[in-house]
Amino acid sequence: EAQVTQNPRYLITVTGKKLTVTCSQNMNHEYMSWYRQDPGLGLRQIYYSMNVEVTDKGDVPEGYKVSRKEKRNFPLILESPSPNQTSLYFCASGEGEGYEQYFGPGTRLTVT
Amino acid sequence: EDQVTQSPEALRLQEGESSSLNCSYTVSGLRGLFWYRQDPGKGPEFLFTLYSAGEEKEKERLKATLTKKESFLHITAPKPEDSATYLCAVQWDFGTSYGKLTFGQGTILTVHP
């Protein structure tokens, strides 16, 4: 089954404790991206990767890092999480320039 | 500043009552405009991509159109299962980086039986 998987689905952590949210896709897509979704602010892009060699910032990259060492995986790293990073996070992948994106099920992160 | 604005924020319809959702944008160098559907607790699901003014796409009861400044998602004779949040997103070309995507805040559609 073609899908984007994220892990964990739910995470509660404390301020400053480094964490990684994994994202994997099995559709051989070049394009992958991370978003956060907050009430009243909608879906905002954090980082995107056109392919394994090109990664660039979205609208809200501060406090996040990403890594694209292989085509299928695109982990999101929070080196020192803060409460304002409490949010619902989505990973997505797409063909070519990312026109038709497939989203993962989401990761609900709470930072206390 | 490049922006994407959706209206209305919420729309309540009776089953069978057709209507339209709006997505207006102020970006230069539009590369593509996308419509997604999102059900509560789930990731967005792709519906349509539109590339140029005058283009139209259809899928079941949904029809998306695009002008130079806005897009409409027309819903004909909606059913309760069409209830969801509808998101539009814009991808634009700004130099060497064209993978950036900006979403509108969405329209929450509720269709009553």
Coordinates of N, CA and C in Angstrom, one line a residue:
Chain A
E1 N 0.8 -1.2 0.0 CA 0.0 0.0 0.0 C 0.9 1.2 0.0
A2 N 0.6 2.2 -0.9 CA 1.3 3.4 -1.0 C 1.0 4.3 0.2
Q3 N 2.0 4.7 1.0 CA 1.7 5.5 2.2 C 2.9 6.3 2.6
V4 N 2.6 7.2 3.5 CA 3.6 8.0 4.2 C 3.4 7.7 5.7
T5 N 4.4 7.2 6.4 CA 4.3 6.9 7.8 C 5.1 7.8 8.6
Q6 N 4.6 8.1 9.8 CA 5.3 9.0 10.7 C 5.3 8.3 12.1
N7 N 6.4 8.5 12.8 CA 6.5 8.0 14.2 C 7.3 8.9 15.0
P8 N 6.9 9.1 16.3 CA 5.6 8.5 16.9 C 4.4 9.3 16.4
R9 N 3.2 8.8 16.7 CA 2.0 9.5 16.4 C 1.7 10.5 17.5
Y10 N 2.0 10.2 18.7 CA 1.8 11.1 19.8 C 3.1 11.1 20.7
L11 N 3.4 12.4 21.1 CA 4.6 12.5 21.9 C 4.4 13.7 22.9
I12 N 4.7 13.4 24.2 CA 4.8 14.4 25.2 C 6.2 14.4 25.7
T13 N 6.8 15.6 25.7 CA 8.2 15.8 26.1 C 8.3 17.0 26.9
V14 N 9.6 17.2 27.4 CA 9.9 18.4 28.2 C 10.8 19.4 27.5
T15 N 10.7 20.6 27.9 CA 11.5 21.6 27.2 C 13.0 21.2 27.2
G16 N 13.6 21.4 26.0 CA 15.1 21.1 25.9 C 15.5 19.7 25.6
K17 N 14.6 18.8 25.7 CA 15.0 17.4 25.4 C 14.9 17.1 23.9
K18 N 16.0 16.9 23.3 CA 16.1 16.6 21.9 C 15.2 15.5 21.4
L19 N 14.5 15.7 20.3 CA 13.6 14.6 19.8 C 13.7 14.6 18.3
T20 N 13.3 13.4 17.7 CA 13.3 13.2 16.3 C 11.9 12.6 15.9
V21 N 11.3 13.1 14.9 CA 10.1 12.5 14.4 C 10.4 12.0 13.0
T22 N 10.2 10.7 12.9 CA 10.6 10.1 11.6 C 9.5 10.1 10.6
C23 N 9.9 10.1 9.3 CA 8.9 10.1 8.2 C 9.5 9.3 7.1
S24 N 8.7 8.4 6.6 CA 9.1 7.5 5.6 C 8.0 7.3 4.5
Q25 N 8.4 7.2 3.2 CA 7.4 7.0 2.2 C 7.9 5.9 1.3
N26 N 6.9 5.1 0.8 CA 7.2 4.0 -0.1 C 6.8 4.2 -1.5
M27 N 6.7 5.4 -2.0 CA 6.2 5.7 -3.3 C 7.4 6.2 -4.2
N28 N 8.6 6.2 -3.8 CA 9.7 6.6 -4.6 C 9.6 8.1 -5.0
H29 N 9.0 8.9 -4.1 CA 8.9 10.3 -4.4 C 10.1 11.0 -4.2
E30 N 10.4 12.0 -5.1 CA 11.5 12.9 -4.9 C 11.3 13.9 -3.8
Y31 N 10.1 14.5 -3.8 CA 9.8 15.6 -3.0 C 9.2 15.2 -1.6
M32 N 9.7 15.8 -0.6 CA 9.2 15.5 0.8 C 9.2 16.8 1.5
S33 N 8.3 16.9 2.5 CA 8.1 18.2 3.2 C 7.5 17.9 4.6
W34 N 7.8 18.9 5.5 CA 7.2 18.9 6.8 C 6.3 20.1 7.0
Y35 N 5.2 19.9 7.7 CA 4.3 21.0 8.0 C 3.9 20.9 9.5
R36 N 3.5 22.1 10.0 CA 2.9 22.1 11.3 C 1.5 22.8 11.2
Q37 N 0.5 22.3 11.9 CA -0.8 22.8 11.9 C -1.3 23.3 13.2
D38 N -1.6 24.5 13.3 CA -2.1 25.1 14.6 C -3.4 25.8 14.4
P39 N -4.3 25.7 15.4 CA -5.6 26.4 15.3 C -5.4 27.9 15.0
G40 N -6.1 28.4 14.0 CA -6.1 29.8 13.7 C -4.9 30.2 12.8
L41 N -4.0 29.3 12.6 CA -2.8 29.6 11.8 C -2.7 28.7 10.6
G42 N -3.5 27.6 10.6 CA -3.5 26.8 9.4 C -2.3 25.9 9.3
L43 N -2.0 25.4 8.1 CA -0.9 24.5 7.8 C 0.2 25.4 7.3
R44 N 1.4 25.2 8.0 CA 2.5 26.0 7.6 C 3.7 25.1 7.3
Q45 N 4.4 25.4 6.2 CA 5.5 24.6 5.8 C 6.8 24.9 6.6
I46 N 7.5 23.8 7.1 CA 8.7 24.0 7.9 C 9.9 23.9 7.0
Y47 N 10.1 22.8 6.4 CA 11.1 22.5 5.5 C 10.6 21.6 4.3
Y48 N 11.3 21.7 3.2 CA 11.0 20.8 2.1 C 12.3 20.4 1.5
S49 N 12.2 19.2 0.7 CA 13.3 18.7 0.1 C 12.9 18.3 -1.3
M50 N 13.5 18.9 -2.3 CA 13.2 18.6 -3.7 C 13.7 17.2 -4.1
N51 N 14.8 16.8 -3.5 CA 15.4 15.5 -3.8 C 16.5 15.4 -2.7
V52 N 17.3 14.3 -2.7 CA 18.2 14.0 -1.7 C 19.3 15.0 -1.6
E53 N 19.5 15.8 -2.7 CA 20.6 16.8 -2.7 C 20.1 18.3 -2.4
V54 N 18.8 18.5 -2.4 CA 18.3 19.8 -2.2 C 17.2 19.9 -1.1
T55 N 17.6 20.7 -0.1 CA 16.6 20.9 1.0 C 16.6 22.4 1.3
D56 N 15.4 22.9 1.6 CA 15.3 24.4 1.7 C 14.2 24.7 2.8
K57 N 14.3 25.9 3.3 CA 13.4 26.4 4.3 C 12.0 26.7 3.8
G58 N 11.0 26.4 4.6 CA 9.7 26.8 4.4 C 9.4 28.1 5.1
D59 N 8.2 28.3 5.5 CA 7.8 29.6 6.2 C 8.2 29.7 7.6
V60 N 8.3 28.5 8.3 CA 8.6 28.5 9.8 C 9.7 27.5 10.1
P61 N 10.9 27.7 9.7 CA 12.0 26.8 9.9 C 12.7 26.9 11.3
E62 N 12.5 28.0 12.0 CA 13.2 28.3 13.2 C 13.0 27.2 14.2
G63 N 14.0 26.7 14.8 CA 13.9 25.7 15.9 C 13.9 24.2 15.4
Y64 N 13.9 24.0 14.1 CA 13.8 22.7 13.5 C 15.0 22.4 12.6
K65 N 15.4 21.2 12.4 CA 16.3 20.7 11.5 C 15.8 19.5 10.8
V66 N 16.3 19.3 9.5 CA 15.9 18.1 8.8 C 17.1 17.4 8.2
S67 N 16.9 16.2 7.7 CA 18.0 15.5 7.1 C 17.4 14.6 6.0
R68 N 18.0 14.6 4.8 CA 17.5 13.8 3.7 C 18.7 13.0 3.2
K69 N 19.1 11.9 3.9 CA 20.2 11.1 3.5 C 19.8 10.1 2.4
E70 N 18.6 9.7 2.4 CA 18.1 8.8 1.4 C 16.7 9.2 1.0
K71 N 16.3 8.7 -0.2 CA 15.1 9.2 -0.8 C 13.8 9.0 0.0
R72 N 13.7 7.8 0.7 CA 12.5 7.5 1.3 C 12.3 8.1 2.7
N73 N 13.3 8.6 3.3 CA 13.2 9.1 4.7 C 13.5 10.6 4.8
F74 N 12.8 11.3 5.7 CA 13.0 12.7 5.9 C 12.6 13.0 7.4
P75 N 13.5 12.8 8.3 CA 13.3 13.0 9.7 C 13.3 14.5 10.1
L76 N 12.4 14.8 11.0 CA 12.3 16.2 11.6 C 13.0 16.2 12.9
I77 N 13.9 17.0 13.2 CA 14.7 17.1 14.4 C 14.4 18.4 15.2
L78 N 14.1 18.2 16.4 CA 14.0 19.4 17.3 C 15.1 19.3 18.3
E79 N 16.1 20.1 18.2 CA 17.3 20.0 19.0 C 17.0 20.4 20.5
S80 N 16.2 21.4 20.6 CA 15.9 21.9 22.0 C 14.4 22.4 22.0
P81 N 13.5 21.5 22.1 CA 12.1 21.8 21.9 C 11.6 22.8 23.0
S82 N 10.7 23.7 22.6 CA 10.1 24.7 23.5 C 8.6 24.6 23.4
P83 N 7.9 25.1 24.4 CA 6.4 24.9 24.4 C 5.7 25.5 23.1
N84 N 6.3 26.5 22.5 CA 5.7 27.0 21.3 C 5.8 26.1 20.1
Q85 N 6.5 25.0 20.3 CA 6.5 24.0 19.2 C 5.5 22.9 19.4
T86 N 4.7 23.0 20.4 CA 3.5 22.2 20.6 C 2.6 22.3 19.4
S87 N 2.3 21.3 18.7 CA 1.6 21.4 17.5 C 1.3 20.0 16.9
L88 N 0.5 20.0 15.8 CA 0.3 18.8 15.0 C 1.2 18.9 13.8
Y89 N 2.0 17.9 13.6 CA 3.0 17.9 12.5 C 2.6 16.8 11.5
F90 N 2.7 17.3 10.2 CA 2.5 16.4 9.1 C 3.7 16.3 8.2
C91 N 4.0 15.1 7.8 CA 5.0 14.9 6.7 C 4.3 14.6 5.4
A92 N 4.8 15.0 4.3 CA 4.2 14.7 3.0 C 5.3 14.4 2.0
S93 N 4.9 13.7 1.0 CA 5.8 13.4 -0.2 C 5.0 13.6 -1.5
G94 N 5.7 13.9 -2.5 CA 5.1 14.1 -3.8 C 6.1 13.8 -4.9
E95 N 5.5 13.6 -6.1 CA 6.3 13.4 -7.3 C 6.9 14.7 -7.8
G96 N 8.0 14.6 -8.5 CA 8.5 15.8 -9.2 C 8.7 17.0 -8.3
E97 N 8.0 18.1 -8.6 CA 8.2 19.3 -7.8 C 7.2 19.4 -6.7
G98 N 6.5 18.3 -6.4 CA 5.7 18.2 -5.2 C 4.3 18.6 -5.5
Y99 N 3.8 18.6 -6.7 CA 2.5 19.1 -7.0 C 1.4 18.3 -6.3
E100 N 1.4 17.0 -6.4 CA 0.4 16.2 -5.7 C 1.0 15.5 -4.5
Q101 N 0.7 16.0 -3.4 CA 1.3 15.6 -2.2 C 0.5 14.6 -1.4
Y102 N 1.1 13.6 -0.9 CA 0.5 12.6 0.0 C 0.9 12.8 1.4
F103 N 0.0 13.0 2.3 CA 0.3 13.3 3.7 C 0.3 12.1 4.6
G104 N 1.1 12.2 5.6 CA 1.1 11.1 6.6 C 0.0 11.4 7.6
P105 N -0.2 10.5 8.6 CA -1.3 10.6 9.5 C -1.1 11.7 10.6
G106 N 0.0 12.3 10.7 CA 0.3 13.3 11.7 C 0.9 12.8 13.0
T107 N 1.7 13.7 13.6 CA 2.3 13.5 14.9 C 1.9 14.6 15.8
R108 N 1.2 14.3 16.9 CA 0.8 15.3 17.9 C 1.8 15.5 18.9
L109 N 2.5 16.6 18.9 CA 3.6 16.8 19.9 C 3.2 17.9 20.9
T110 N 3.4 17.5 22.2 CA 3.2 18.4 23.3 C 4.6 18.6 24.0
V111 N 5.0 19.9 24.2 CA 6.2 20.2 24.9 C 5.8 21.0 26.1
T112 N 6.2 20.4 27.3 CA 5.8 21.1 28.6 C 7.0 21.8 29.2
Chain B
E1 N 3.7 41.0 0.4 CA 3.9 39.7 0.9 C 2.9 38.7 0.2
D2 N 3.5 37.6 -0.2 CA 2.6 36.6 -0.8 C 1.7 36.0 0.2
Q3 N 0.4 35.9 -0.2 CA -0.6 35.5 0.7 C -1.7 34.6 0.0
V4 N -2.3 33.7 0.8 CA -3.4 32.9 0.3 C -4.5 33.1 1.3
T5 N -5.7 33.5 0.9 CA -6.8 33.7 1.7 C -8.0 32.9 1.3
Q6 N -8.7 32.2 2.2 CA -9.8 31.4 1.9 C -11.1 32.0 2.5
S7 N -12.2 31.9 1.8 CA -13.5 32.4 2.3 C -14.6 31.5 1.8
P8 N -15.7 31.4 2.6 CA -15.8 31.8 4.0 C -15.0 30.9 4.9
E9 N -14.9 31.3 6.2 CA -14.1 30.4 7.1 C -14.9 29.1 7.4
A10 N -16.3 29.3 7.4 CA -17.1 28.1 7.6 C -18.4 28.3 6.8
L11 N -18.9 27.1 6.3 CA -20.1 27.1 5.4 C -20.9 26.0 5.8
R12 N -22.2 26.3 6.1 CA -23.2 25.2 6.4 C -24.2 25.1 5.2
L13 N -24.3 23.9 4.7 CA -25.3 23.7 3.6 C -26.2 22.6 3.9
Q14 N -27.4 22.7 3.3 CA -28.3 21.5 3.3 C -27.9 20.6 2.2
E15 N -28.1 19.3 2.4 CA -27.8 18.4 1.4 C -28.5 18.8 0.1
G16 N -27.8 18.8 -1.0 CA -28.3 19.2 -2.3 C -28.2 20.7 -2.6
E17 N -27.8 21.5 -1.7 CA -27.6 22.9 -1.9 C -26.2 23.2 -2.4
S18 N -26.1 23.6 -3.6 CA -24.8 23.8 -4.3 C -24.3 25.2 -3.8
S19 N -22.9 25.3 -3.8 CA -22.3 26.5 -3.3 C -20.8 26.5 -3.8
S20 N -20.1 27.6 -3.5 CA -18.7 27.7 -3.9 C -17.8 28.2 -2.8
L21 N -16.6 27.7 -2.7 CA -15.6 28.1 -1.8 C -14.6 28.9 -2.6
N22 N -14.0 30.0 -1.9 CA -13.1 30.8 -2.6 C -11.7 30.8 -2.1
C23 N -10.7 30.9 -2.9 CA -9.3 31.0 -2.5 C -8.7 32.1 -3.4
S24 N -8.3 33.2 -2.7 CA -7.6 34.3 -3.4 C -6.2 34.3 -3.0
Y25 N -5.3 34.7 -4.0 CA -3.9 34.7 -3.7 C -3.3 36.0 -4.3
T26 N -2.2 36.4 -3.6 CA -1.4 37.5 -4.0 C 0.0 37.1 -4.1
V27 N 0.3 36.3 -5.1 CA 1.7 35.8 -5.3 C 2.1 36.2 -6.7
S28 N 3.4 36.3 -6.9 CA 3.9 36.6 -8.2 C 4.6 35.3 -8.7
G29 N 4.4 35.0 -10.0 CA 5.0 33.8 -10.5 C 4.3 32.5 -10.0
L30 N 3.0 32.4 -10.2 CA 2.3 31.2 -9.7 C 2.8 30.0 -10.5
R31 N 3.1 29.0 -9.7 CA 3.5 27.7 -10.3 C 2.4 26.7 -10.4
G32 N 1.6 26.7 -9.3 CA 0.4 25.8 -9.3 C -0.4 26.2 -8.1
L33 N -1.7 25.9 -8.2 CA -2.7 26.0 -7.1 C -3.3 24.7 -6.8
F34 N -3.4 24.4 -5.6 CA -3.9 23.0 -5.2 C -5.0 23.1 -4.2
W35 N -5.9 22.1 -4.4 CA -7.0 21.9 -3.4 C -6.8 20.6 -2.7
Y36 N -7.0 20.7 -1.4 CA -7.0 19.5 -0.5 C -8.2 19.4 0.3
R37 N -8.5 18.2 0.7 CA -9.6 18.0 1.7 C -9.0 17.4 2.9
Q38 N -9.4 17.9 4.1 CA -8.9 17.3 5.3 C -10.1 16.9 6.3
D39 N -10.1 15.7 6.7 CA -11.1 15.2 7.6 C -10.5 15.3 9.0
P40 N -11.3 15.5 10.0 CA -10.8 15.7 11.4 C -9.8 14.6 11.8
G41 N -8.7 15.0 12.4 CA -7.7 14.0 12.8 C -6.9 13.3 11.8
K42 N -7.0 13.7 10.5 CA -6.3 13.1 9.5 C -5.5 14.1 8.7
G43 N -4.5 13.6 7.9 CA -3.8 14.4 7.0 C -4.6 14.9 5.8
P44 N -4.2 16.0 5.2 CA -4.9 16.4 4.0 C -4.8 15.4 2.9
E45 N -5.9 15.4 2.1 CA -6.0 14.5 0.9 C -6.1 15.3 -0.4
F46 N -5.2 15.0 -1.3 CA -5.1 15.8 -2.5 C -6.4 15.7 -3.4
L47 N -6.9 16.8 -3.9 CA -8.0 16.8 -4.8 C -7.6 17.2 -6.2
F48 N -7.1 18.5 -6.4 CA -6.8 19.0 -7.7 C -5.6 19.8 -7.7
T49 N -5.0 19.9 -8.9 CA -3.9 20.9 -9.2 C -4.4 21.7 -10.4
L50 N -4.2 23.1 -10.3 CA -4.5 24.0 -11.4 C -3.3 24.8 -11.7
Y51 N -3.0 24.9 -13.0 CA -1.7 25.6 -13.4 C -1.9 26.9 -14.0
S52 N -3.0 27.2 -14.7 CA -3.1 28.4 -15.4 C -4.5 28.9 -15.4
A53 N -4.6 30.2 -15.6 CA -6.0 30.9 -15.6 C -6.8 30.3 -16.7
G54 N -8.1 30.0 -16.3 CA -9.0 29.4 -17.3 C -9.1 27.9 -17.1
E55 N -8.2 27.3 -16.4 CA -8.2 25.8 -16.3 C -9.3 25.4 -15.3
E56 N -9.9 24.2 -15.6 CA -10.9 23.7 -14.7 C -10.6 22.2 -14.6
K57 N -10.9 21.7 -13.4 CA -10.8 20.3 -13.1 C -12.1 19.8 -12.3
E58 N -12.5 18.6 -12.6 CA -13.7 18.1 -12.0 C -13.5 16.7 -11.4
K59 N -14.2 16.4 -10.3 CA -14.1 15.1 -9.6 C -15.4 14.9 -8.8
E60 N -16.2 14.1 -9.3 CA -17.5 13.8 -8.7 C -18.3 15.1 -8.6
R61 N -18.6 15.5 -7.3 CA -19.4 16.7 -7.1 C -18.6 18.0 -7.0
L62 N -17.3 17.9 -7.2 CA -16.4 19.0 -7.0 C -15.9 19.5 -8.4
K63 N -15.8 20.8 -8.5 CA -15.2 21.4 -9.7 C -14.3 22.6 -9.3
A64 N -13.1 22.6 -9.7 CA -12.2 23.6 -9.3 C -11.9 24.5 -10.6
T65 N -11.9 25.8 -10.4 CA -11.5 26.7 -11.5 C -10.5 27.7 -11.0
L66 N -9.8 28.3 -12.0 CA -8.7 29.2 -11.6 C -8.7 30.5 -12.5
T67 N -8.6 31.6 -11.9 CA -8.4 32.9 -12.6 C -7.0 33.4 -12.2
K68 N -6.7 34.6 -12.6 CA -5.4 35.2 -12.3 C -5.2 35.6 -10.9
K69 N -6.4 35.7 -10.2 CA -6.2 36.1 -8.8 C -6.9 35.2 -7.8
E70 N -7.7 34.3 -8.3 CA -8.4 33.4 -7.3 C -8.8 32.1 -7.9
S71 N -9.2 31.2 -7.0 CA -9.7 29.9 -7.5 C -11.0 29.6 -6.7
F72 N -11.9 28.9 -7.4 CA -13.1 28.5 -6.8 C -13.3 27.0 -6.7
L73 N -13.8 26.5 -5.6 CA -14.1 25.1 -5.6 C -15.7 25.0 -5.5
H74 N -16.3 24.6 -6.6 CA -17.7 24.5 -6.7 C -18.2 23.1 -6.2
I75 N -19.2 23.1 -5.4 CA -19.7 21.9 -4.9 C -21.2 21.8 -5.3
T76 N -21.4 20.8 -6.1 CA -22.8 20.6 -6.7 C -23.5 19.5 -6.0
A77 N -24.7 19.9 -5.5 CA -25.6 18.9 -4.8 C -24.8 18.1 -3.8
P78 N -24.2 18.8 -2.8 CA -23.4 18.1 -1.8 C -24.1 17.1 -0.9
K79 N -23.4 16.2 -0.4 CA -23.9 15.2 0.5 C -23.2 15.3 1.8
P80 N -23.8 14.7 2.9 CA -23.2 14.9 4.2 C -21.7 14.4 4.2
E81 N -21.4 13.4 3.4 CA -20.0 12.9 3.4 C -19.0 13.9 2.7
D82 N -19.5 14.9 2.2 CA -18.6 16.0 1.7 C -18.2 16.9 2.8
S83 N -18.7 16.8 4.0 CA -18.3 17.6 5.1 C -16.9 17.4 5.5
A84 N -16.1 18.4 5.5 CA -14.7 18.4 5.7 C -14.1 19.8 5.7
T85 N -12.8 19.9 6.0 CA -12.2 21.2 5.8 C -11.5 21.2 4.4
Y86 N -11.7 22.2 3.6 CA -11.1 22.3 2.3 C -10.0 23.3 2.3
L87 N -8.8 22.9 1.9 CA -7.7 23.7 2.0 C -7.2 24.0 0.5
C88 N -6.8 25.3 0.3 CA -6.1 25.5 -0.9 C -4.7 25.9 -0.6
A89 N -3.8 25.7 -1.6 CA -2.4 26.0 -1.4 C -1.8 26.5 -2.7
V90 N -0.8 27.3 -2.5 CA -0.2 27.9 -3.7 C 1.3 27.6 -3.7
Q91 N 1.8 27.2 -4.8 CA 3.3 27.0 -5.0 C 3.7 28.0 -6.1
W92 N 4.7 28.8 -5.7 CA 5.2 29.8 -6.7 C 6.6 29.7 -6.9
D93 N 7.0 30.4 -8.0 CA 8.4 30.3 -8.5 C 9.1 31.6 -8.0
F94 N 10.1 31.4 -7.2 CA 10.9 32.6 -6.8 C 12.3 32.2 -6.9
G95 N 12.9 32.3 -8.1 CA 14.3 32.1 -8.3 C 14.6 30.6 -8.3
T96 N 15.5 30.2 -7.6 CA 16.0 28.8 -7.7 C 15.2 27.9 -6.7
S97 N 14.4 28.4 -5.9 CA 13.7 27.6 -4.9 C 12.2 27.6 -5.2
Y98 N 11.7 26.6 -5.8 CA 10.3 26.6 -6.1 C 9.5 25.5 -5.5
G99 N 10.0 24.9 -4.5 CA 9.2 23.9 -3.8 C 8.4 24.3 -2.6
K100 N 8.4 25.6 -2.3 CA 7.8 26.2 -1.2 C 6.3 26.3 -1.5
L101 N 5.5 25.9 -0.4 CA 4.0 25.8 -0.6 C 3.4 26.6 0.6
T102 N 2.4 27.5 0.2 CA 1.7 28.2 1.2 C 0.2 27.8 1.2
F103 N -0.3 27.5 2.4 CA -1.7 27.1 2.5 C -2.5 28.2 3.0
G104 N -3.8 28.2 2.6 CA -4.8 29.1 3.2 C -5.2 28.5 4.5
Q105 N -6.1 29.2 5.2 CA -6.5 28.7 6.5 C -7.7 27.7 6.4
G106 N -8.2 27.5 5.3 CA -9.2 26.5 5.1 C -10.7 27.0 5.2
T107 N -11.6 26.3 4.6 CA -13.0 26.5 4.8 C -13.6 25.2 5.4
I108 N -14.3 25.4 6.5 CA -14.9 24.2 7.2 C -16.3 24.1 6.6
L109 N -16.5 23.0 5.8 CA -17.8 22.7 5.2 C -18.6 21.7 6.0
T110 N -19.8 22.1 6.3 CA -20.7 21.1 7.0 C -22.0 21.0 6.1
V111 N -22.3 19.8 5.7 CA -23.5 19.5 4.9 C -24.5 18.7 5.8
H112 N -25.6 19.3 6.0 CA -26.7 18.7 6.8 C -27.6 17.8 6.0
P113 N -28.0 16.7 6.5 CA -28.9 15.8 5.7 C -30.3 16.4 5.6

